[in-house]
Amino acid sequence: HHGGTIMLILSSTSLTADGLSVAFLPAGRITGASHAALVRRYYGSWAGECPVVFHDGEKALHGPEPKVAYHKVGVECATFPPYSPDLNPIENVWGMLNNRLEATKPTGWEREKAFKRRVRNAVAWLNSTRSGALKRTVSSMPRRIELLLQGKGAITPY
């Protein structure tokens, strides 16, 4: 949390107070090298003045190569505690994104290029039509943490 901005990034999706961003991973499974390449290419502009990003426990996101890349763009990478959906509001945003993708899915086969375009269009649609909901999701982090602490780790309404 820095200057009212919280940044949450999982894999190649970024949520900040400015909106949702997406980057497509290269073909294949995510590796430390592929994630480091994403960090170098996108995270400097995604993070802005936010000094910390949060990821789940995926090992490839926290290996030596990504750590160096994060350091070079001036961002610290922190890890969500395991099984902490209350501290993982991007899950709520992914729900919104999935709903939009479901509403715009084609009736037949979809090529990769068309799918990527549809995802980018869905992200743009969320940013333009659901910007208030996205901002509330980001700004809810302090309250989520407060409720989690008050409840000593118990489930929250989030």
Short mmCIF file of C-alpha atoms in Angstrom, two decimals:
data_model
loop_
_atom_site.label_atom_id
_atom_site.label_comp_id
_atom_site.label_asym_id
_atom_site.label_seq_id
_atom_site.Cartn_x
_atom_site.Cartn_y
_atom_site.Cartn_z
CA HIS A 1 0.00 0.00 0.00
CA HIS A 2 1.52 3.31 -1.06
CA GLY A 3 -0.15 6.65 -1.56
CA GLY A 4 -3.61 5.07 -1.61
CA THR A 5 -2.66 2.57 -4.29
CA ILE A 6 -2.56 -1.17 -3.85
CA MET A 7 -1.37 -3.34 -6.66
CA LEU A 8 -2.31 -6.97 -7.01
CA ILE A 9 -0.81 -9.08 -9.74
CA LEU A 10 -1.30 -12.74 -10.36
CA SER A 11 0.38 -14.27 -13.37
CA SER A 12 -0.20 -11.75 -16.12
CA THR A 13 -3.12 -9.73 -14.76
CA SER A 14 -2.65 -6.45 -12.91
CA LEU A 15 -5.22 -4.56 -10.85
CA THR A 16 -4.46 -1.05 -9.63
CA ALA A 17 -6.58 1.98 -8.80
CA ASP A 18 -6.10 2.91 -12.48
CA GLY A 19 -7.78 -0.26 -13.71
CA LEU A 20 -7.17 -3.76 -14.92
CA SER A 21 -4.30 -4.72 -17.26
CA VAL A 22 -3.45 -8.00 -18.93
CA ALA A 23 -0.36 -9.43 -20.61
CA PHE A 24 -0.29 -12.80 -22.31
CA LEU A 25 2.31 -15.32 -21.26
CA PRO A 26 4.42 -16.96 -23.93
CA ALA A 27 3.31 -20.44 -24.93
CA GLY A 28 3.95 -23.13 -22.37
CA ARG A 29 4.11 -23.21 -18.61
CA ILE A 30 5.19 -20.14 -16.68
CA THR A 31 8.82 -20.29 -15.64
CA GLY A 32 11.09 -17.99 -13.69
CA ALA A 33 12.54 -16.75 -16.99
CA SER A 34 9.15 -16.09 -18.62
CA HIS A 35 7.88 -14.32 -15.52
CA ALA A 36 11.05 -12.22 -15.27
CA ALA A 37 10.51 -11.17 -18.91
CA LEU A 38 6.97 -10.04 -18.02
CA VAL A 39 8.27 -8.11 -15.02
CA ARG A 40 10.88 -6.33 -17.12
CA ARG A 41 8.38 -5.52 -19.87
CA TYR A 42 5.27 -4.52 -17.90
CA TYR A 43 5.69 -4.12 -14.17
CA GLY A 44 7.48 -0.78 -14.22
CA SER A 45 4.49 0.84 -15.93
CA TRP A 46 1.93 -1.28 -14.07
CA ALA A 47 3.35 -0.55 -10.63
CA GLY A 48 3.74 3.22 -10.95
CA GLU A 49 4.52 4.42 -7.46
CA CYS A 50 3.36 1.21 -5.79
CA PRO A 51 6.45 -0.38 -4.26
CA VAL A 52 5.00 -3.86 -3.61
CA VAL A 53 3.12 -6.42 -5.68
CA PHE A 54 1.50 -9.56 -4.31
CA HIS A 55 1.50 -12.99 -5.89
CA ASP A 56 0.28 -16.36 -4.85
CA GLY A 57 2.82 -19.00 -3.88
CA GLU A 58 3.70 -20.11 -7.42
CA LYS A 59 7.44 -20.86 -7.22
CA ALA A 60 8.19 -19.53 -10.70
CA LEU A 61 7.01 -16.08 -9.59
CA HIS A 62 9.47 -15.87 -6.71
CA GLY A 63 12.63 -17.46 -8.12
CA PRO A 64 16.03 -15.82 -8.61
CA GLU A 65 15.33 -14.44 -12.10
CA PRO A 66 12.06 -12.70 -11.15
CA LYS A 67 13.66 -11.32 -7.96
CA VAL A 68 16.40 -9.65 -10.02
CA ALA A 69 13.82 -8.32 -12.49
CA TYR A 70 11.64 -6.93 -9.68
CA HIS A 71 14.65 -5.26 -8.13
CA LYS A 72 15.57 -3.64 -11.46
CA VAL A 73 12.08 -2.11 -11.87
CA GLY A 74 12.04 -1.02 -8.21
CA VAL A 75 9.24 -3.27 -7.01
CA GLU A 76 9.19 -5.69 -4.09
CA CYS A 77 7.35 -8.98 -4.61
CA ALA A 78 5.38 -10.27 -1.61
CA THR A 79 3.45 -13.52 -1.25
CA PHE A 80 -0.15 -13.96 -0.16
CA PRO A 81 -0.52 -16.39 2.73
CA PRO A 82 -1.79 -19.75 1.45
CA TYR A 83 -5.55 -20.08 1.16
CA SER A 84 -6.29 -16.40 1.79
CA PRO A 85 -9.07 -15.42 -0.64
CA ASP A 86 -9.98 -12.53 1.67
CA LEU A 87 -6.58 -10.99 0.89
CA ASN A 88 -6.84 -11.79 -2.79
CA PRO A 89 -9.37 -9.35 -4.29
CA ILE A 90 -8.20 -10.00 -7.83
CA GLU A 91 -10.21 -13.21 -7.55
CA ASN A 92 -13.32 -10.97 -7.44
CA VAL A 93 -12.10 -9.15 -10.55
CA TRP A 94 -11.38 -12.42 -12.34
CA GLY A 95 -15.02 -13.31 -11.62
CA MET A 96 -16.11 -10.11 -13.38
CA LEU A 97 -13.74 -10.84 -16.27
CA ASN A 98 -14.96 -14.44 -16.57
CA ASN A 99 -18.56 -13.23 -16.64
CA ARG A 100 -17.76 -10.82 -19.48
CA LEU A 101 -15.86 -13.50 -21.40
CA GLU A 102 -18.79 -15.89 -20.95
CA ALA A 103 -21.18 -13.22 -22.26
CA THR A 104 -19.03 -12.62 -25.35
CA LYS A 105 -17.97 -16.17 -26.16
CA PRO A 106 -18.34 -17.31 -29.74
CA THR A 107 -20.64 -20.15 -30.69
CA GLY A 108 -17.89 -22.09 -32.47
CA TRP A 109 -14.15 -22.60 -32.40
CA GLU A 110 -12.05 -19.54 -31.48
CA ARG A 111 -8.51 -19.05 -32.70
CA GLU A 112 -5.85 -17.86 -30.26
CA LYS A 113 -5.57 -14.40 -31.84
CA ALA A 114 -9.35 -13.90 -31.62
CA PHE A 115 -9.36 -15.08 -28.00
CA LYS A 116 -6.61 -12.64 -27.06
CA ARG A 117 -8.53 -9.83 -28.76
CA ARG A 118 -11.68 -10.84 -26.86
CA VAL A 119 -9.78 -10.83 -23.55
CA ARG A 120 -8.33 -7.39 -24.28
CA ASN A 121 -11.79 -6.13 -25.24
CA ALA A 122 -13.24 -7.59 -22.03
CA VAL A 123 -10.54 -5.83 -19.98
CA ALA A 124 -11.24 -2.55 -21.79
CA TRP A 125 -14.97 -3.07 -21.19
CA LEU A 126 -14.40 -3.65 -17.46
CA ASN A 127 -12.18 -0.57 -17.22
CA SER A 128 -14.78 1.61 -18.94
CA THR A 129 -18.02 0.22 -17.51
CA ARG A 130 -16.96 -1.21 -14.16
CA SER A 131 -14.23 1.23 -13.11
CA GLY A 132 -16.08 2.04 -9.87
CA ALA A 133 -16.28 -1.64 -8.92
CA LEU A 134 -12.59 -2.12 -9.76
CA LYS A 135 -11.61 0.89 -7.61
CA ARG A 136 -13.76 -0.35 -4.73
CA THR A 137 -12.09 -3.76 -4.99
CA VAL A 138 -8.64 -2.16 -4.71
CA SER A 139 -9.67 0.27 -1.97
CA SER A 140 -11.22 -2.58 0.05
CA MET A 141 -7.80 -4.02 0.92
CA PRO A 142 -7.31 -2.08 4.18
CA ARG A 143 -10.82 -3.10 5.31
CA ARG A 144 -10.20 -6.72 4.29
CA ILE A 145 -7.04 -6.77 6.40
CA GLU A 146 -8.81 -5.11 9.34
CA LEU A 147 -11.67 -7.63 9.27
CA LEU A 148 -9.27 -10.55 8.94
CA LEU A 149 -7.28 -9.34 11.97
CA GLN A 150 -10.42 -8.68 14.01
CA GLY A 151 -11.72 -12.15 13.18
CA LYS A 152 -8.32 -13.73 13.92
CA GLY A 153 -8.18 -15.23 10.45
CA ALA A 154 -11.86 -16.16 10.19
CA ILE A 155 -13.71 -15.79 6.91
CA THR A 156 -14.78 -12.23 6.04
CA PRO A 157 -17.68 -11.05 3.84
CA TYR A 158 -15.22 -10.71 0.96
#
